Short mmCIF file of N, CA and C in Angstrom, two decimals:
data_model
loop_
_atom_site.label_atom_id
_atom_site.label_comp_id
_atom_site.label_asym_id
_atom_site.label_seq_id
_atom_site.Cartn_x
_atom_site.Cartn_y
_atom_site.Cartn_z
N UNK A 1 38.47 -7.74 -8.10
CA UNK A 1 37.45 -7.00 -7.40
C UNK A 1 36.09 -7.66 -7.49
N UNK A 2 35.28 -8.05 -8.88
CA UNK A 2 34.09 -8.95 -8.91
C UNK A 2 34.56 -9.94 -7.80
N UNK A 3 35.53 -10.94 -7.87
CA UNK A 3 35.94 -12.02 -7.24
C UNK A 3 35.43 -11.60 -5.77
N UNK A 4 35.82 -10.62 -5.26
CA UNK A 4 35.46 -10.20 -4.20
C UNK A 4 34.37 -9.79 -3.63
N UNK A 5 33.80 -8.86 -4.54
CA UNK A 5 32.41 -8.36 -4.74
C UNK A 5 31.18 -9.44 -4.33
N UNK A 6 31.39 -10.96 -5.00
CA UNK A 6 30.77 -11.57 -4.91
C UNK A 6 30.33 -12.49 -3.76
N UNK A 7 31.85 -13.15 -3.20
CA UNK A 7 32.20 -13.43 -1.86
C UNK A 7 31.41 -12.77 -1.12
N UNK A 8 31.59 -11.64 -0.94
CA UNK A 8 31.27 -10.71 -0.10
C UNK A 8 29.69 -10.79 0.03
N UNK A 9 28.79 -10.52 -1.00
CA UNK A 9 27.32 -10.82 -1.19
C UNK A 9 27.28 -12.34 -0.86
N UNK A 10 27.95 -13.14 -0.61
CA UNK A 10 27.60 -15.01 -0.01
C UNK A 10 28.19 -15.04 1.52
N UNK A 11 28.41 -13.72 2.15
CA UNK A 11 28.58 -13.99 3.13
C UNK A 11 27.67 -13.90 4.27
N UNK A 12 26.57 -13.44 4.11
CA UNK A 12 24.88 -13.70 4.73
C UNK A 12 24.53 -15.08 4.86
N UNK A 13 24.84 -15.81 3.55
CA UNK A 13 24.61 -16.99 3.42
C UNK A 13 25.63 -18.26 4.26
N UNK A 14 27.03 -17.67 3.99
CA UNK A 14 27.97 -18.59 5.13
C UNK A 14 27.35 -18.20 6.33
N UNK A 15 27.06 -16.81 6.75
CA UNK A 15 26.87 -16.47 8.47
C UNK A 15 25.51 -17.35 8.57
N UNK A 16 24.81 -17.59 7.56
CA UNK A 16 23.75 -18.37 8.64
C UNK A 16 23.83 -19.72 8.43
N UNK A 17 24.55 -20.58 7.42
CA UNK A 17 24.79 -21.93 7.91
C UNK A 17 25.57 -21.81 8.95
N UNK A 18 27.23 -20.82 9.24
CA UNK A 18 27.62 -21.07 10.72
C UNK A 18 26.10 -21.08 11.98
N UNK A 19 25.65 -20.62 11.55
CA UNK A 19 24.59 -20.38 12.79
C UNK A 19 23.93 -21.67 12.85
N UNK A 20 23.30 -21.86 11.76
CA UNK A 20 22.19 -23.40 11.94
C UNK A 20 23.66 -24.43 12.08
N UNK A 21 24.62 -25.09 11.58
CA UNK A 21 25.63 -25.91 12.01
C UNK A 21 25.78 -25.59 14.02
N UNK A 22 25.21 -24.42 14.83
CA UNK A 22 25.40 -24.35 16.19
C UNK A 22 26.98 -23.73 16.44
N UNK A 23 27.30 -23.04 15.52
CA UNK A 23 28.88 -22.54 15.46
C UNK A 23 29.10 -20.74 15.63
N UNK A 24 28.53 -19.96 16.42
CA UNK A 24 28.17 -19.12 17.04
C UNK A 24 29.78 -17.95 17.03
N UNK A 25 30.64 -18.75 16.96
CA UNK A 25 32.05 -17.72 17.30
C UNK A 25 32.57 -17.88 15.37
N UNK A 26 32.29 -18.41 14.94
CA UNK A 26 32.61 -18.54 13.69
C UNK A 26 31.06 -17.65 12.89
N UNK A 27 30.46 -17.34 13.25
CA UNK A 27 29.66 -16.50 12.84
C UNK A 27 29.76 -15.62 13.04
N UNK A 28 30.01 -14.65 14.00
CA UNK A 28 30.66 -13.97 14.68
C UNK A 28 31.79 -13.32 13.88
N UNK A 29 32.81 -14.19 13.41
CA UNK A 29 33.83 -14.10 12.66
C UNK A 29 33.57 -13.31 10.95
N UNK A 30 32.35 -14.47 10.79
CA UNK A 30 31.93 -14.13 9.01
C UNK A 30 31.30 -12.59 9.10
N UNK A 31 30.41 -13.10 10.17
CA UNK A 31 29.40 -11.33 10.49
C UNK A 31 30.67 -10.07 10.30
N UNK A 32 31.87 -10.70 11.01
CA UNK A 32 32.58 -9.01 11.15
C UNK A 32 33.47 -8.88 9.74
N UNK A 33 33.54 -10.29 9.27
CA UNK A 33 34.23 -9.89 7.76
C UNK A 33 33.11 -9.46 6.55
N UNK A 34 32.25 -9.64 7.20
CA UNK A 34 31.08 -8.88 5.75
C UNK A 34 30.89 -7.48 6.16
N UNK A 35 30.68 -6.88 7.32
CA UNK A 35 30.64 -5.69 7.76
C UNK A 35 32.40 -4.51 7.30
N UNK A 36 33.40 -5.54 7.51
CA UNK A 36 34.40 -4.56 7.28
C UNK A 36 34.60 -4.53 6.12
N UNK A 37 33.96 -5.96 4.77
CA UNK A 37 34.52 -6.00 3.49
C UNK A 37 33.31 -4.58 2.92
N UNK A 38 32.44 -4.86 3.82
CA UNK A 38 30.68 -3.82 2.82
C UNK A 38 31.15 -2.34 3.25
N UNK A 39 31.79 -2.07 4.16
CA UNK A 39 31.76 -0.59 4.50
C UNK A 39 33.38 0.27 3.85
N UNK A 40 34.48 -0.69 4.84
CA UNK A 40 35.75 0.08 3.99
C UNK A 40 36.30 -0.65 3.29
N UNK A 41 35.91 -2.12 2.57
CA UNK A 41 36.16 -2.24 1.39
C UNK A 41 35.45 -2.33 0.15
N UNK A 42 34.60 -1.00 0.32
CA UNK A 42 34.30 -0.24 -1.08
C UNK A 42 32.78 -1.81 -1.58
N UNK A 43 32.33 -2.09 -0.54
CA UNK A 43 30.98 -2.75 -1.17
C UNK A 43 31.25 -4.13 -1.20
N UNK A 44 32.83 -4.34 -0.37
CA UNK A 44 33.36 -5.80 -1.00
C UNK A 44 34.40 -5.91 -2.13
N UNK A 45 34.13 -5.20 -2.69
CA UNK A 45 35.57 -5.16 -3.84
C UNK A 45 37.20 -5.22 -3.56
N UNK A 46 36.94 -4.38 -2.18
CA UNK A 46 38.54 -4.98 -1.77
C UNK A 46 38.11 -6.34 -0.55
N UNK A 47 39.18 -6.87 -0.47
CA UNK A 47 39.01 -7.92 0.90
C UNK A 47 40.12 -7.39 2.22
N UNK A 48 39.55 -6.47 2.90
CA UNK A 48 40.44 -5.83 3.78
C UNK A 48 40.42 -6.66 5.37
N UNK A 49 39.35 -7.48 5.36
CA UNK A 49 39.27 -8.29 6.22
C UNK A 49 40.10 -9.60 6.42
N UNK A 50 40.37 -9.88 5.11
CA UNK A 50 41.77 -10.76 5.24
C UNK A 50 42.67 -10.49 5.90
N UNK A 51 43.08 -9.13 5.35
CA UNK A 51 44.52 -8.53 6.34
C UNK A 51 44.18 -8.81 7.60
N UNK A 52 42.77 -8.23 8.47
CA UNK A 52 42.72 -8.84 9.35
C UNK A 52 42.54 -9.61 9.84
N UNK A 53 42.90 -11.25 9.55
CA UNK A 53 42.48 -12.24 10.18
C UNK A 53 41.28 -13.22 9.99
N UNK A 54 40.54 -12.60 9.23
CA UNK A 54 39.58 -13.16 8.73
C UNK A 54 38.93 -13.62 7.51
N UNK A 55 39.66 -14.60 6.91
CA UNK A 55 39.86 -15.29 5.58
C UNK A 55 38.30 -15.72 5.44
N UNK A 56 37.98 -15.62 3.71
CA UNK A 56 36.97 -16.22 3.58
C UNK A 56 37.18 -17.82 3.72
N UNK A 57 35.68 -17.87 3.89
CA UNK A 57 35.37 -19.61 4.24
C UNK A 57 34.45 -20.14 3.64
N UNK A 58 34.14 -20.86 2.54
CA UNK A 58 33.44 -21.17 2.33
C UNK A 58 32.30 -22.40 3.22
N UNK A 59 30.53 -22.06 3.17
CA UNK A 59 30.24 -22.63 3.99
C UNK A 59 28.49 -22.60 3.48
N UNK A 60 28.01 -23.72 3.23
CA UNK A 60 26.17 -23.71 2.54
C UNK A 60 25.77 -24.59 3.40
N UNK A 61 24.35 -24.76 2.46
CA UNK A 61 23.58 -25.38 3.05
C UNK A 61 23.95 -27.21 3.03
N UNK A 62 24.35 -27.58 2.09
CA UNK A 62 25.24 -28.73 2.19
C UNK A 62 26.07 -29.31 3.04
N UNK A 63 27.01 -28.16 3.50
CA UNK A 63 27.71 -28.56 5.19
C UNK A 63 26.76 -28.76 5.99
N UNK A 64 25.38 -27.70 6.29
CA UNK A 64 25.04 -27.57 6.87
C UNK A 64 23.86 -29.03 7.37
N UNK A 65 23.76 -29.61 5.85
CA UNK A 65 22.82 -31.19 5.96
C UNK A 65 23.75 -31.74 6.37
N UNK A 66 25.03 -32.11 6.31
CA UNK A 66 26.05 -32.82 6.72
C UNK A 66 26.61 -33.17 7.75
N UNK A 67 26.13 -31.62 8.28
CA UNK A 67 26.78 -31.67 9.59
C UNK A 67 25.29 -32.58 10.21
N UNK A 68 24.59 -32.85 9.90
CA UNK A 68 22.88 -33.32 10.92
C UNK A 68 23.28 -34.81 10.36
N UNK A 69 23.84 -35.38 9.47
CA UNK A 69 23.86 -36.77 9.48
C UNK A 69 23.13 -36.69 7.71
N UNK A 70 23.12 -35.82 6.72
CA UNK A 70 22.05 -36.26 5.21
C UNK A 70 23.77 -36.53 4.56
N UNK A 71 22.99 -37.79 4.28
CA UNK A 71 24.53 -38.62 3.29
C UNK A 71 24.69 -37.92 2.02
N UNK A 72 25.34 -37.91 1.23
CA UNK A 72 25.78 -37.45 -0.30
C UNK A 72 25.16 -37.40 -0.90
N UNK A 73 24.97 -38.55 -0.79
CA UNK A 73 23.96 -39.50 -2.46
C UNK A 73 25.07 -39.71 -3.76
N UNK A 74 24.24 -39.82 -4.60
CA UNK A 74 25.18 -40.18 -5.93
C UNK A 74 26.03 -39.06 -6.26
N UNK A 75 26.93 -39.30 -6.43
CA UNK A 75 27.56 -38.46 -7.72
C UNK A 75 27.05 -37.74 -8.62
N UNK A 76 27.26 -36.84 -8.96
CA UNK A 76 27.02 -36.19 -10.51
C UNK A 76 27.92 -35.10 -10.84
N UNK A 77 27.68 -35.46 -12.53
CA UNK A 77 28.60 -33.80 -13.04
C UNK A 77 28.17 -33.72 -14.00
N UNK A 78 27.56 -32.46 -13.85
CA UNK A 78 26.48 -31.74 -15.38
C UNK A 78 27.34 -30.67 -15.55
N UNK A 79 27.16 -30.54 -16.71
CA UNK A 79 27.67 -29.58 -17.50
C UNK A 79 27.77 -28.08 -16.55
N UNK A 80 28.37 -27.39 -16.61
CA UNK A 80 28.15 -25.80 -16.30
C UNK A 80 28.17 -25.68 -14.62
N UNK A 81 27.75 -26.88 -14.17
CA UNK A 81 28.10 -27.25 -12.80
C UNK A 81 28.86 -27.23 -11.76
N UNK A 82 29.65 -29.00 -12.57
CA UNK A 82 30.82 -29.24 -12.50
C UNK A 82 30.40 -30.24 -11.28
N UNK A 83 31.51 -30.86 -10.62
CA UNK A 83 30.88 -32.33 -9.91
C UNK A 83 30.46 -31.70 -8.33
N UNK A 84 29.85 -32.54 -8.16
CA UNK A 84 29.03 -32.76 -7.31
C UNK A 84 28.00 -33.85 -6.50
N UNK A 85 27.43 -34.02 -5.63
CA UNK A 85 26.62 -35.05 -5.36
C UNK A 85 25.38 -34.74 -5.30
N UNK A 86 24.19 -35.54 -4.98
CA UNK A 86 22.80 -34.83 -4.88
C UNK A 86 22.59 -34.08 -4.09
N UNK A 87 23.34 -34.32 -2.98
CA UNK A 87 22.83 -33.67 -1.15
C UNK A 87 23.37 -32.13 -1.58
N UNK A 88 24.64 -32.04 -2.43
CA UNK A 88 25.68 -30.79 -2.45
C UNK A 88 24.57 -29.77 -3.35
N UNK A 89 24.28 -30.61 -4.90
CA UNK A 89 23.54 -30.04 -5.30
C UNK A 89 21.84 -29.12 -5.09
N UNK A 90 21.42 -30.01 -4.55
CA UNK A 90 19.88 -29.76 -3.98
C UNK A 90 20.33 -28.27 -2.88
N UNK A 91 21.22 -28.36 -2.26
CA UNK A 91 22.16 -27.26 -1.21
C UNK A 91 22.27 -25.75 -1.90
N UNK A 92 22.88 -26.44 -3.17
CA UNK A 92 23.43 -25.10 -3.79
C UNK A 92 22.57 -24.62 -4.37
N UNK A 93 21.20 -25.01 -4.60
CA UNK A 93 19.84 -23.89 -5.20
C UNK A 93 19.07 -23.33 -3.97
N UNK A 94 19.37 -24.30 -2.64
CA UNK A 94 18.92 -24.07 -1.92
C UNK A 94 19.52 -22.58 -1.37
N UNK A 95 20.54 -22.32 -1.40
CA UNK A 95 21.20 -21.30 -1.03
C UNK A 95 21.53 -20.36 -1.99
N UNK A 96 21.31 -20.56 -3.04
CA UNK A 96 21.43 -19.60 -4.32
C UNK A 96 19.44 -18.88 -4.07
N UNK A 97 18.85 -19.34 -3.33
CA UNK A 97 17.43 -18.76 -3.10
C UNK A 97 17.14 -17.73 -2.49
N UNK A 98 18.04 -17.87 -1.02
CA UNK A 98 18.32 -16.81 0.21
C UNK A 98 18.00 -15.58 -0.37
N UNK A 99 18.78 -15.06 -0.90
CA UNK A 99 19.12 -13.75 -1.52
C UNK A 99 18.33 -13.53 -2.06
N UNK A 100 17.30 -13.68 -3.19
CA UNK A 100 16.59 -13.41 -4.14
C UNK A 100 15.04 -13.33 -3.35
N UNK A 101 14.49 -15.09 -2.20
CA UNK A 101 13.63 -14.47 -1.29
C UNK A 101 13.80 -13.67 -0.39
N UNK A 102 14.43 -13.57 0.40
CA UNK A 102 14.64 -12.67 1.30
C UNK A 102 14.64 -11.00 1.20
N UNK A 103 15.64 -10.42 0.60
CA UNK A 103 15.97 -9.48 0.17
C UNK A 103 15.15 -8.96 -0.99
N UNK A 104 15.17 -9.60 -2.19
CA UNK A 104 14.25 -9.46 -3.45
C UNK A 104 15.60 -9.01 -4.48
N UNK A 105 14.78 -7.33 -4.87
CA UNK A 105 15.78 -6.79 -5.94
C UNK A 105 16.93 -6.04 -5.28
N UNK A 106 18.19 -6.84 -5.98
CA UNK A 106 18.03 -6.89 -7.49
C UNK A 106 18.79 -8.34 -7.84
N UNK A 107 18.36 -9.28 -6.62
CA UNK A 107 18.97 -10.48 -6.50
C UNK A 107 18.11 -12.04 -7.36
N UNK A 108 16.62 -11.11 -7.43
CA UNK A 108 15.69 -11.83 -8.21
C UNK A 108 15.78 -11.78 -9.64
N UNK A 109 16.54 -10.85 -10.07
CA UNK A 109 16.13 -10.50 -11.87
C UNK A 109 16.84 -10.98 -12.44
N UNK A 110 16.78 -11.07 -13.79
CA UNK A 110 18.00 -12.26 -14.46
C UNK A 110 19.30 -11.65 -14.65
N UNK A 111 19.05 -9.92 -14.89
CA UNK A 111 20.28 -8.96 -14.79
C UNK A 111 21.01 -9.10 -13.92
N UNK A 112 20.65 -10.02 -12.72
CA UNK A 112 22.04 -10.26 -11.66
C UNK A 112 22.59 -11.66 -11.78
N UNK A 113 21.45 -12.39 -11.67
CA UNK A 113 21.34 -13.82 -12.17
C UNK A 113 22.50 -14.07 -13.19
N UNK A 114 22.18 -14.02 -14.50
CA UNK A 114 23.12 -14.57 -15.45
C UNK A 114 24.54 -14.01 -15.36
N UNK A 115 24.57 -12.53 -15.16
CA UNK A 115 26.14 -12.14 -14.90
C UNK A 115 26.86 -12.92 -13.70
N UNK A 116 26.46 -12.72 -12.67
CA UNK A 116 26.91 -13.41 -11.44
C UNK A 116 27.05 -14.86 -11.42
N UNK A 117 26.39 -15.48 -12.29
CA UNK A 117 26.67 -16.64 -12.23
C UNK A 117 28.23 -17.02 -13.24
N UNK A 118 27.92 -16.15 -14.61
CA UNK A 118 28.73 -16.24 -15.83
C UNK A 118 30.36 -15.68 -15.10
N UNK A 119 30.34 -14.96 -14.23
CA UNK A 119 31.59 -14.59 -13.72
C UNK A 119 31.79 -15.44 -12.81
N UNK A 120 31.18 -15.64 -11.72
CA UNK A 120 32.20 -16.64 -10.64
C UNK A 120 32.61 -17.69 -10.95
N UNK A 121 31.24 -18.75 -12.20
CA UNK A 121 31.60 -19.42 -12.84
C UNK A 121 32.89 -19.66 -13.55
N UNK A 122 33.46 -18.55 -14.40
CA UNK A 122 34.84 -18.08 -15.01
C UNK A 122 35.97 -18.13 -14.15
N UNK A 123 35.77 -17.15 -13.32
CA UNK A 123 36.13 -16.64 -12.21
C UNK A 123 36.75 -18.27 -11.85
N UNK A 124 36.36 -19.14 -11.32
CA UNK A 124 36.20 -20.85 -10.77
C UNK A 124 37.37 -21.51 -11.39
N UNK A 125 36.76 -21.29 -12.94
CA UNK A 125 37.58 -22.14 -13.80
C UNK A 125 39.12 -21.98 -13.93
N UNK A 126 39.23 -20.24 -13.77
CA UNK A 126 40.59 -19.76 -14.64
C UNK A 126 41.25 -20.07 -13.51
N UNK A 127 40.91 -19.80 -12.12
CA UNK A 127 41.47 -20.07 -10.63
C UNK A 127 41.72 -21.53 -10.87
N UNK A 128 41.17 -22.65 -11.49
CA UNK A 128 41.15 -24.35 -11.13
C UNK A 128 41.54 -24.62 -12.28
N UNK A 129 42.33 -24.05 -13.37
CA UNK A 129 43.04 -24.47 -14.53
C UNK A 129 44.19 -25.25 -14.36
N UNK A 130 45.17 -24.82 -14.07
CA UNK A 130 46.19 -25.53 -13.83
C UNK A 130 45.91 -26.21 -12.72
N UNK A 131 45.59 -26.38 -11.57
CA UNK A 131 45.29 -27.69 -11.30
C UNK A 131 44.49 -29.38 -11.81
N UNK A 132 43.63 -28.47 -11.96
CA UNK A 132 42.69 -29.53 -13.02
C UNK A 132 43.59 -30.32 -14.34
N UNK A 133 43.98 -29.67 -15.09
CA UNK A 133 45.48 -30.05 -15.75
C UNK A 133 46.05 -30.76 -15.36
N UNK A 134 47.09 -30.53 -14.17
CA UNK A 134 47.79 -31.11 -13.65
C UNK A 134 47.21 -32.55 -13.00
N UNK A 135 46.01 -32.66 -13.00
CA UNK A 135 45.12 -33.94 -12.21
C UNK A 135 44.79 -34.16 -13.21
N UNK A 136 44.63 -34.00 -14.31
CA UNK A 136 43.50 -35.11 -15.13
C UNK A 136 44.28 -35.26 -16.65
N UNK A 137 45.94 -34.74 -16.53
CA UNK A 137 46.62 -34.98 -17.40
C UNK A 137 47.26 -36.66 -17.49
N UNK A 138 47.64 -36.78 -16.35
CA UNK A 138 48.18 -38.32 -16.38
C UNK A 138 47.29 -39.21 -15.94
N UNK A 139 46.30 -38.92 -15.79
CA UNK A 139 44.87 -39.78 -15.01
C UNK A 139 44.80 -40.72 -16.70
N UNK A 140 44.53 -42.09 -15.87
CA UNK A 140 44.26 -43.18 -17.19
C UNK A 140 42.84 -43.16 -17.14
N UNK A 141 41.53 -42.69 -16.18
CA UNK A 141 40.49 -42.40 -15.92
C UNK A 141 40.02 -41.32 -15.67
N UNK A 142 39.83 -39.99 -16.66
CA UNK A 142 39.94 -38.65 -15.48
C UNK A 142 38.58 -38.48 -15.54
N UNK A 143 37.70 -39.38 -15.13
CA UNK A 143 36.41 -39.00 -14.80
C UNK A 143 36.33 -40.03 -12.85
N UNK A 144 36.94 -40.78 -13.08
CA UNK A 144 37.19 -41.44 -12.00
C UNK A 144 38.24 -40.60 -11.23
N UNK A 145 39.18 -40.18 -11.98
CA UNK A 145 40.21 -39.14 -11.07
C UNK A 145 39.54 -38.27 -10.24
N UNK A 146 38.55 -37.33 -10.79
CA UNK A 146 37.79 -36.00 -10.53
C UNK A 146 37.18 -36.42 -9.77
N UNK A 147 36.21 -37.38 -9.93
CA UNK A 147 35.58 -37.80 -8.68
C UNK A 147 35.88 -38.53 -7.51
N UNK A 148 36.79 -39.76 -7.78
CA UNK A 148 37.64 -39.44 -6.14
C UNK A 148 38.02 -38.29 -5.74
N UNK A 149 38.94 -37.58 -6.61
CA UNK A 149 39.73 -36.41 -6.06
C UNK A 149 39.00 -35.20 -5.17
N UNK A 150 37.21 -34.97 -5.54
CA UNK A 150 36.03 -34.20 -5.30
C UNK A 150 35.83 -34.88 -4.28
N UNK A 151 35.65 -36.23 -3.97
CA UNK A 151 34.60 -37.05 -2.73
C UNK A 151 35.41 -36.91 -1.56
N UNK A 152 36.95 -37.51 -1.81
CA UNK A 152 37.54 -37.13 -0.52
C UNK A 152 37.75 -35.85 0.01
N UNK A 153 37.88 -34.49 -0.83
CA UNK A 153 38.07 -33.55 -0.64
C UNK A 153 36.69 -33.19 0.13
N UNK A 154 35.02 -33.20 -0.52
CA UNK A 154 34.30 -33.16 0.03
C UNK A 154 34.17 -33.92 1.87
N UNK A 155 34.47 -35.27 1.42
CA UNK A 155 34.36 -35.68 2.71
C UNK A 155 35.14 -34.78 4.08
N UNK A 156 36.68 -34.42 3.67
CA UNK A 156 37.25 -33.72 4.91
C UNK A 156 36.62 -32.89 4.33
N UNK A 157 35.93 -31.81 4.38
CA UNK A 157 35.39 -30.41 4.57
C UNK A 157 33.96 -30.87 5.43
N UNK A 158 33.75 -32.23 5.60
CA UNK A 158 32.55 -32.82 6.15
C UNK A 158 32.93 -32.84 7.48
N UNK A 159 34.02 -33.80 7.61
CA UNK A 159 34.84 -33.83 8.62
C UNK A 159 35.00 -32.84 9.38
N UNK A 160 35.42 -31.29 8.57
CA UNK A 160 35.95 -30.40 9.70
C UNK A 160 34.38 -30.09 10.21
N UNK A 161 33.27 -30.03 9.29
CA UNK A 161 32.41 -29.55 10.06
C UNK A 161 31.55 -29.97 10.87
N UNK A 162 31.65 -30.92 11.30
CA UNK A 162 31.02 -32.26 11.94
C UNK A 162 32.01 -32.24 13.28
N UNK A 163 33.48 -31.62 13.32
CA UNK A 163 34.32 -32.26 14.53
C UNK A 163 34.81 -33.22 14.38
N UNK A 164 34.83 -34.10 13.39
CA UNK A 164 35.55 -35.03 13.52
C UNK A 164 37.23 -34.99 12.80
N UNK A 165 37.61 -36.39 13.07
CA UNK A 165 39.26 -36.50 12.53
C UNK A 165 38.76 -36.91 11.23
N UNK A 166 40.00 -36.18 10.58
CA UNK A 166 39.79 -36.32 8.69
C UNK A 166 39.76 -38.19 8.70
N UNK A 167 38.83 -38.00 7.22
CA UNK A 167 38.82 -39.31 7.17
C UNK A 167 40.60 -39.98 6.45
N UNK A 168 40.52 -41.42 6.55
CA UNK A 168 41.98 -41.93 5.50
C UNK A 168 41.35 -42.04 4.25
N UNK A 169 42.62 -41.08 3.21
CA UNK A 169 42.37 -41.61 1.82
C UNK A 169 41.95 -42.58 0.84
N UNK A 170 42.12 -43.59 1.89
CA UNK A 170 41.95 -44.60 1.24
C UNK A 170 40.31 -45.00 1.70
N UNK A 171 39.37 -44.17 2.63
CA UNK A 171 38.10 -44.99 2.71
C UNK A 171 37.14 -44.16 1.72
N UNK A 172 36.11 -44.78 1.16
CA UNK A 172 35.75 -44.91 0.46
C UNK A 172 34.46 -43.90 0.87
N UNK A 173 34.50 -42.72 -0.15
CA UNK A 173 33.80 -41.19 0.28
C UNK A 173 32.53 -41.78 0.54
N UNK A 174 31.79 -42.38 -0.27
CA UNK A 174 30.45 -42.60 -0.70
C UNK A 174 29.73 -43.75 0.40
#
């Protein structure tokens, strides 16, 4: 239910990168899954909009540089984070802001702040356990594993949002 809860409060934030990306029917889409998750599923706690058709999507301000042509940049992975590049990062405060200017309380105070972060955070990990495992168990490099495995993955999610054909595995994210 948090899992949901939370989604649900980042979906203001997907509906308006669909909008600035120029993607108008996919906004459309997010708009009617935040309206049916906020009203009959109880604030977001249930995801009743799935049933209908309308799966969450993840979608920031990061796609949204991406889609205009702002390259990656370096790599990184800080602690509490987890990997990332500069363009992704600089994105994700950028959009962790929305809410807190816009709206205000109770998205500004640390009482939402540290819980919300401390759960999805969790929330992230316990969901990406066994995979992560499973990838960085036989890896003879698993810092090199993670980060190919992150860049290409990043790159096609670039791809879909840009229109283009996925890139080949083998070219080189960066």
């Amino acid at each position: 239910g948090l899992r949901h809860f939370f989604a649900n409060i980042h979906e203001p934030i997907v509906f308006l990168n669909d909008l600035l990306q120029l993607k108008p029917k996919r906004a459309i889409k997010t708009f009617a899954r935040f309206l049916i998750n906020s009203t009959a599923g109880v604030g977001g706690l249930l995801d009743l909009a799935k049933d209908d058709g309308l799966p969450h999507r993840e979608n920031g301000f990061g796609n949204t540089l991406a889609r205009y042509g702002v390259k990656p940049g370096p790599y990184v992975f800080l602690p509490f984070f987890g990997p990332s590049t500069l363009r992704d990062l600089v994105a994700s405060h950028a959009d962790g802001f929305i809410l807190p200017l816009n709206i205000g309380e109770p998205f500004d105070r640390i009482e939402y702040q540290i819980p919300r972060g401390l759960i999805t955070g969790l929330d992230l990990r316990v969901e990406s356990d066994a995979e992560l495992k499973a990838l960085l168990n036989g890896a003879a490099d698993p810092y090199a594993t993670l980060r190919s495995v992150y860049l290409q993955n990043r790159a096609l999610e670039v791809a879909e949002v840009r229109g283009e054909a996925a890139p080949s595995p083998l070219d080189d994210p960066l």
